[in-house]
CSV table of C-alpha atoms in Angstrom, one decimal:
chain,number,residue,atom,x,y,z
A,172,MET,CA,131.3,144.5,70.4
A,173,ASN,CA,127.8,145.9,69.7
A,174,MET,CA,124.9,145.4,72.1
A,175,ALA,CA,123.4,142.4,70.2
A,176,GLY,CA,126.8,140.7,70.2
A,177,LEU,CA,127.2,141.4,73.9
A,178,ASN,CA,123.7,139.9,74.7
A,179,ARG,CA,124.6,136.8,72.8
A,180,PHE,CA,127.9,136.5,74.7
A,181,TRP,CA,126.1,136.7,78.1
A,182,VAL,CA,123.5,134.1,76.9
A,183,PHE,CA,126.4,131.8,76.1
A,184,LEU,CA,128.1,132.3,79.5
A,185,VAL,CA,124.8,131.6,81.3
A,186,ALA,CA,124.3,128.4,79.2
A,187,VAL,CA,127.8,127.2,80.0
A,188,ALA,CA,127.3,128.0,83.7
A,189,LEU,CA,124.1,126.1,83.8
A,190,ALA,CA,125.6,123.1,82.0
A,191,PHE,CA,128.5,123.0,84.5
A,192,GLY,CA,126.1,123.4,87.4
A,193,ALA,CA,124.0,120.5,86.2
A,194,ASP,CA,127.1,118.3,85.8
A,195,ALA,CA,128.2,119.3,89.3
A,196,ALA,CA,124.8,118.5,90.7
A,197,PHE,CA,124.8,115.0,89.3
A,198,PRO,CA,126.1,112.6,91.9
A,199,GLN,CA,128.9,110.8,90.1
A,200,ASP,CA,129.1,108.3,92.9
A,201,TYR,CA,125.4,107.5,92.8
A,202,PRO,CA,124.3,105.5,94.8
A,203,ASN,CA,126.2,106.5,97.9
A,204,ARG,CA,123.5,105.7,100.5
A,205,PRO,CA,120.6,103.2,100.9
A,206,ILE,CA,117.9,103.1,98.2
A,207,ARG,CA,114.3,102.5,99.2
A,208,LEU,CA,112.2,100.3,96.9
A,209,ILE,CA,108.5,100.8,97.5
A,210,VAL,CA,106.3,97.8,96.6
A,211,PRO,CA,102.5,98.6,96.5
A,212,ALA,CA,101.7,95.0,97.4
A,213,ALA,CA,101.8,92.6,100.4
A,214,PRO,CA,104.8,90.5,101.2
A,215,ALA,CA,105.2,87.1,99.6
A,216,GLY,CA,103.3,88.0,96.4
A,217,ALA,CA,104.8,88.2,92.9
A,218,ALA,CA,105.6,91.9,93.1
A,219,ASP,CA,107.3,91.5,96.5
A,220,THR,CA,109.3,88.4,95.5
A,221,LEU,CA,110.6,90.1,92.4
A,222,SER,CA,111.4,93.3,94.3
A,223,ARG,CA,113.4,91.4,96.9
A,224,LEU,CA,115.4,89.5,94.4
A,225,LEU,CA,116.2,92.7,92.4
A,226,GLY,CA,116.9,94.7,95.5
A,227,GLN,CA,119.4,92.0,96.7
A,228,LYS,CA,121.3,92.0,93.4
A,229,LEU,CA,121.3,95.8,93.2
A,230,GLY,CA,122.7,96.0,96.7
A,231,GLU,CA,125.4,93.5,96.0
A,232,SER,CA,126.6,95.2,92.8
A,233,TRP,CA,126.5,98.7,94.1
A,234,GLY,CA,127.7,98.0,97.7
A,235,THR,CA,124.7,99.6,99.3
A,236,GLN,CA,121.5,98.5,100.9
A,237,VAL,CA,118.2,98.4,99.0
A,238,ILE,CA,115.3,98.5,101.5
A,239,VAL,CA,112.1,96.9,100.3
A,240,ASP,CA,109.2,98.9,101.7
A,241,ASN,CA,105.8,97.2,101.3
A,242,ARG,CA,103.0,99.8,101.2
A,243,VAL,CA,99.8,97.8,101.2
A,244,GLY,CA,96.3,99.1,100.6
A,245,ALA,CA,93.6,100.1,98.2
A,246,ALA,CA,94.6,98.0,95.2
A,247,GLY,CA,98.1,99.4,95.3
A,248,ILE,CA,97.0,103.0,95.5
A,249,VAL,CA,98.7,103.7,98.8
A,250,GLY,CA,102.1,102.6,97.6
A,251,MET,CA,101.8,104.3,94.2
A,252,GLU,CA,100.9,107.6,96.0
A,253,ALA,CA,104.0,107.2,98.2
A,254,ILE,CA,106.2,106.7,95.1
A,255,ALA,CA,104.7,109.7,93.4
A,256,LYS,CA,105.3,112.0,96.4
A,257,ALA,CA,108.8,110.8,97.2
A,258,PRO,CA,111.9,112.9,96.5
A,259,ASN,CA,113.1,112.5,92.9
A,260,ASP,CA,116.7,112.1,93.9
A,261,GLY,CA,117.1,108.4,92.8
A,262,TYR,CA,117.0,107.1,96.3
A,263,THR,CA,113.3,106.2,96.2
A,264,ILE,CA,112.1,103.9,93.4
A,265,GLY,CA,109.1,101.7,93.1
A,266,MET,CA,107.8,98.4,91.6
A,267,GLY,CA,104.9,99.2,89.4
A,268,PHE,CA,102.7,96.5,87.7
A,269,ALA,CA,99.8,96.0,85.4
A,270,GLY,CA,97.1,96.6,88.0
A,271,THR,CA,98.6,99.9,89.4
A,272,LEU,CA,99.8,101.4,86.2
A,273,ALA,CA,97.5,100.2,83.5
A,274,VAL,CA,94.2,99.0,85.2
A,275,ASN,CA,93.6,101.5,88.0
A,276,PRO,CA,93.4,104.6,85.8
A,277,SER,CA,90.3,103.1,84.1
A,278,LEU,CA,88.9,101.3,87.1
A,279,TYR,CA,88.8,104.2,89.5
A,280,ALA,CA,87.0,107.5,88.8
A,281,LYS,CA,89.5,109.4,90.9
A,282,LEU,CA,93.1,108.5,91.8
A,283,PRO,CA,95.7,110.4,93.9
A,284,TYR,CA,98.2,109.8,91.1
A,285,ASP,CA,98.5,110.0,87.3
A,286,ALA,CA,100.1,106.8,86.0
A,287,LEU,CA,101.5,108.5,82.9
A,288,ARG,CA,102.5,111.8,84.5
A,289,ASP,CA,103.7,111.2,88.0
A,290,TYR,CA,106.4,108.6,87.3
A,291,THR,CA,109.5,108.1,85.3
A,292,PRO,CA,109.7,104.6,83.7
A,293,VAL,CA,113.0,102.9,84.5
A,294,ALA,CA,112.8,99.3,83.2
A,295,LEU,CA,110.3,96.5,82.4
A,296,VAL,CA,111.5,93.7,84.7
A,297,ALA,CA,109.4,90.7,84.0
A,298,HIS,CA,106.3,89.2,82.4
A,299,SER,CA,104.2,86.8,84.4
A,300,PRO,CA,101.9,84.5,82.5
A,301,LEU,CA,98.6,83.7,84.3
A,302,LEU,CA,97.5,80.1,84.7
A,303,LEU,CA,93.9,79.0,84.1
A,304,VAL,CA,93.2,76.3,86.6
A,305,VAL,CA,90.3,74.4,87.9
A,306,ASN,CA,89.6,72.3,91.0
A,307,PRO,CA,90.3,68.6,90.3
A,308,SER,CA,86.7,67.8,90.8
A,309,VAL,CA,85.7,69.8,87.7
A,310,PRO,CA,85.1,67.4,84.8
A,311,ALA,CA,87.2,69.3,82.3
A,312,ASN,CA,90.7,68.4,81.2
A,313,SER,CA,91.1,71.0,78.6
A,314,VAL,CA,90.0,74.6,77.8
A,315,SER,CA,87.5,73.4,75.2
A,316,GLU,CA,85.9,71.0,77.7
A,317,LEU,CA,85.7,73.7,80.3
A,318,ILE,CA,84.0,76.1,77.8
A,319,ALA,CA,81.5,73.3,76.9
A,320,LEU,CA,80.8,72.6,80.6
A,321,ALA,CA,80.3,76.3,81.3
A,322,LYS,CA,77.9,76.7,78.4
A,323,SER,CA,75.9,73.6,79.5
A,324,LYS,CA,75.5,75.0,83.0
A,325,PRO,CA,75.2,78.8,82.6
A,326,GLY,CA,75.9,80.7,85.9
A,327,GLN,CA,76.7,77.6,87.8
A,328,LEU,CA,80.5,77.7,87.7
A,329,ASN,CA,82.2,80.1,90.0
A,330,TYR,CA,85.6,81.7,89.5
A,331,ALA,CA,87.7,83.4,92.2
A,332,SER,CA,89.7,86.7,91.9
A,333,ASN,CA,91.6,88.9,94.3
A,334,GLY,CA,88.9,91.6,94.0
A,335,SER,CA,86.8,93.5,91.5
A,336,GLY,CA,88.9,95.0,88.8
A,337,SER,CA,92.0,92.9,89.7
A,338,THR,CA,94.0,91.3,87.0
A,339,GLN,CA,92.5,87.9,88.0
A,340,HIS,CA,89.0,89.3,87.5
A,341,LEU,CA,89.6,91.1,84.2
A,342,THR,CA,91.5,88.3,82.5
A,343,VAL,CA,88.5,86.0,83.1
A,344,GLU,CA,86.1,88.7,82.0
A,345,LEU,CA,88.1,88.8,78.8
A,346,LEU,CA,87.8,85.0,78.5
A,347,LYS,CA,84.0,85.3,79.0
A,348,SER,CA,83.6,88.0,76.4
A,349,MET,CA,85.6,86.0,73.8
A,350,THR,CA,83.8,82.7,74.4
A,351,GLY,CA,80.3,83.7,75.4
A,352,ILE,CA,80.3,81.7,78.6
A,353,ASN,CA,78.4,82.7,81.7
A,354,ILE,CA,80.3,82.1,85.0
A,355,THR,CA,80.0,83.8,88.3
A,356,HIS,CA,82.6,86.0,89.8
A,357,VAL,CA,83.5,85.5,93.5
A,358,PRO,CA,85.9,88.3,94.6
A,359,TYR,CA,88.3,87.9,97.6
A,360,LYS,CA,90.6,90.3,99.4
A,361,GLY,CA,93.7,88.3,98.6
A,362,SER,CA,95.2,85.2,97.1
A,363,GLY,CA,95.5,83.3,100.4
A,364,GLN,CA,91.7,82.8,100.9
A,365,SER,CA,90.9,82.5,97.2
A,366,ASN,CA,93.6,79.8,96.7
A,367,SER,CA,92.3,78.0,99.8
A,368,ASP,CA,88.7,78.0,98.6
A,369,LEU,CA,89.9,76.9,95.1
A,370,VAL,CA,91.7,73.9,96.5
A,371,SER,CA,88.7,73.0,98.7
A,372,GLY,CA,86.3,73.3,95.9
A,373,GLN,CA,84.3,76.3,97.2
A,374,VAL,CA,85.1,77.9,93.8
A,375,GLN,CA,85.7,75.9,90.7
A,376,MET,CA,88.2,77.9,88.7
A,377,MET,CA,90.6,80.8,88.7
A,378,MET,CA,93.2,82.6,86.6
A,379,ASP,CA,96.2,83.9,88.6
A,380,ASN,CA,99.9,84.5,88.3
A,381,MET,CA,102.2,81.5,88.4
A,382,VAL,CA,103.9,82.6,91.6
A,383,SER,CA,100.6,81.8,93.4
A,384,LEU,CA,99.3,78.9,91.3
A,385,LEU,CA,102.4,77.0,90.1
A,386,PRO,CA,103.0,75.2,93.4
A,387,LEU,CA,99.4,74.1,93.6
A,388,ALA,CA,99.4,72.9,90.0
A,389,ARG,CA,102.6,71.0,90.4
A,390,SER,CA,101.4,69.3,93.6
A,391,GLY,CA,98.1,68.3,91.9
A,392,ARG,CA,95.9,70.3,94.2
A,393,VAL,CA,94.5,72.2,91.1
A,394,ARG,CA,94.5,71.2,87.5
A,395,ALA,CA,96.2,73.6,85.1
A,396,LEU,CA,94.6,73.9,81.6
A,397,ALA,CA,96.4,76.8,79.8
A,398,VAL,CA,98.5,79.9,80.1
A,399,SER,CA,97.3,83.4,79.3
A,400,THR,CA,100.1,84.7,77.1
A,401,ASP,CA,100.5,84.5,73.4
A,402,ARG,CA,103.3,82.0,73.8
A,403,ARG,CA,103.9,79.1,76.0
A,404,SER,CA,105.6,79.6,79.4
A,405,GLN,CA,109.1,78.2,79.9
A,406,ALA,CA,108.0,77.2,83.5
A,407,MET,CA,105.3,74.8,82.1
A,408,PRO,CA,106.1,74.4,78.4
A,409,GLU,CA,103.7,71.4,78.2
A,410,LEU,CA,100.7,73.7,78.8
A,411,PRO,CA,99.1,75.2,75.7
A,412,THR,CA,98.2,78.9,75.4
A,413,LEU,CA,94.6,79.9,75.6
A,414,SER,CA,94.8,80.9,72.0
A,415,GLU,CA,96.1,77.4,71.0
A,416,ALA,CA,93.5,75.7,73.3
A,417,GLY,CA,90.4,77.1,71.6
A,418,VAL,CA,90.3,80.9,72.2
A,419,PRO,CA,92.1,82.3,69.2
A,420,GLY,CA,93.7,85.7,69.8
A,421,TYR,CA,93.5,85.6,73.6
A,422,ALA,CA,96.6,87.2,75.2
A,423,ALA,CA,97.1,88.8,78.6
A,424,ALA,CA,99.9,88.8,81.2
A,425,GLY,CA,100.9,90.2,84.5
A,426,TRP,CA,104.0,92.4,84.3
A,427,TYR,CA,106.3,94.3,86.6
A,428,GLY,CA,108.6,97.2,86.2
A,429,VAL,CA,110.7,99.7,88.1
A,430,ILE,CA,109.6,103.3,88.2
A,431,ALA,CA,110.9,106.4,89.8
A,432,PRO,CA,109.2,109.7,90.8
A,433,ALA,CA,108.7,112.1,87.9
A,434,GLY,CA,111.6,114.4,87.4
A,435,THR,CA,114.3,112.0,88.4
A,436,ASP,CA,117.6,112.8,86.7
A,437,PRO,CA,117.7,111.0,83.4
A,438,ARG,CA,121.3,110.0,84.1
A,439,ILE,CA,120.3,108.3,87.3
A,440,VAL,CA,117.4,106.6,85.5
A,441,ALA,CA,119.7,105.4,82.7
A,442,LYS,CA,122.2,104.0,85.3
A,443,LEU,CA,119.4,102.2,87.1
A,444,SER,CA,118.0,100.8,83.9
A,445,ALA,CA,121.3,99.5,82.6
A,446,GLU,CA,122.1,97.8,85.9
A,447,ILE,CA,118.7,96.2,86.1
A,448,GLY,CA,119.2,94.9,82.6
A,449,ARG,CA,122.5,93.4,83.5
A,450,ILE,CA,121.0,91.7,86.6
A,451,LEU,CA,118.2,90.2,84.5
A,452,ARG,CA,120.8,88.6,82.2
A,453,LEU,CA,122.5,86.8,85.1
A,454,LYS,CA,122.0,83.0,84.9
A,455,ASP,CA,121.0,82.6,88.6
A,456,VAL,CA,118.4,85.4,88.3
A,457,ARG,CA,116.9,84.1,85.1
A,458,GLU,CA,116.6,80.6,86.7
A,459,ARG,CA,115.1,81.9,89.8
A,460,LEU,CA,112.5,83.9,87.9
A,461,LEU,CA,111.6,81.0,85.7
A,462,VAL,CA,111.1,78.8,88.8
A,463,LEU,CA,108.6,81.4,90.0
A,464,GLY,CA,106.8,81.4,86.7
A,465,SER,CA,108.0,84.9,85.6
A,466,GLU,CA,110.1,85.6,82.5
A,467,PRO,CA,112.8,88.3,82.7
A,468,VAL,CA,112.5,91.1,80.2
A,469,GLY,CA,114.7,94.2,80.6
A,470,SER,CA,114.1,97.4,78.6
A,471,THR,CA,115.2,101.0,78.1
A,472,PRO,CA,113.2,103.6,80.0
A,473,GLU,CA,111.7,104.7,76.6
A,474,GLU,CA,110.6,101.2,75.8
A,475,PHE,CA,109.0,100.8,79.2
A,476,GLY,CA,107.2,104.1,78.8
A,477,ALA,CA,105.7,103.1,75.4
A,478,TYR,CA,104.7,99.7,76.9
A,479,ILE,CA,102.8,101.3,79.8
A,480,ARG,CA,100.9,103.5,77.4
A,481,ALA,CA,99.9,100.6,75.2
A,482,GLU,CA,98.9,98.5,78.2
A,483,THR,CA,96.8,101.4,79.5
A,484,VAL,CA,94.8,101.4,76.3
A,485,LYS,CA,94.4,97.6,76.3
A,486,TRP,CA,93.3,97.2,79.9
A,487,GLY,CA,91.1,100.3,79.7
A,488,LYS,CA,89.0,98.6,77.0
A,489,ILE,CA,88.8,95.4,79.1
A,490,VAL,CA,87.6,97.4,82.1
A,491,LYS,CA,85.0,99.3,80.0
A,492,ASP,CA,83.7,96.1,78.4
A,493,SER,CA,83.5,94.3,81.7
A,494,GLY,CA,81.6,97.1,83.4
A,495,ALA,CA,84.0,96.9,86.4
A,496,ARG,CA,84.2,99.9,88.7
A,497,ALA,CA,85.8,100.6,92.0
A,498,GLU,CA,85.4,103.5,94.4
């Protein structure tokens, strides 16, 4: 064998050794210990509720514990940084959502994480339509009536949000830009106080996820006018979409998906994604999500990655047009 042939032979041996080493390094019995699911949001909210349901089902199917770890602070930044810096061994995953993955990169001049670089997409879990609601004292029973009222009283109607740059803020800013209405933003630090002031009439209107507003709408404490998505919600099919109700082309939604630290083994990611998809097809899980106003999705890691990129572009434009900034 000449020198060139000998070199090729050694390259082949090294490649074989690396391949066998990689296979040996992959834990065939994954998961064989508890998994930590970091949620960059407070308990009892939409992200937390979805995470606990998903964690319970993953734990049951794999015979291991899934520990939900709420890391609250700075519009989800604290939790997202914790996910990015966690070991990429498959035993720490996270629940990302529109605000942390698609809004924050445009809203903040500097972040301790890169939403497109520091995470491995696993699966899109659910879409959550937002409800446009008003206090019952507001003399508007439809979106067109609300728009007409706002135009007749520029600057006099107030709307609540969970903070500047939040999904609740930006979805109403999109509504303002598409209808030309002038209404005043009242930011809060969370849905507890904003919902309370909405019910009491301190603020007149709000757009928020169904997990927060659906119980208030069903009890009559607020009046629901429309949903934000491009199709009607299965939770309240009688409600029109904003596009149907007089704002053609309007479409926005909250969404939630599982991510892992960058560099997580693709085989672990594929196993997680497939199991999440199976769980989302379970009848009891689908029914539970629909009661909460969320619609199960499921996706491949590649599909979720493409979705994050598209949503980043979309929300980046909304942030820019609204002039919202956060420090």
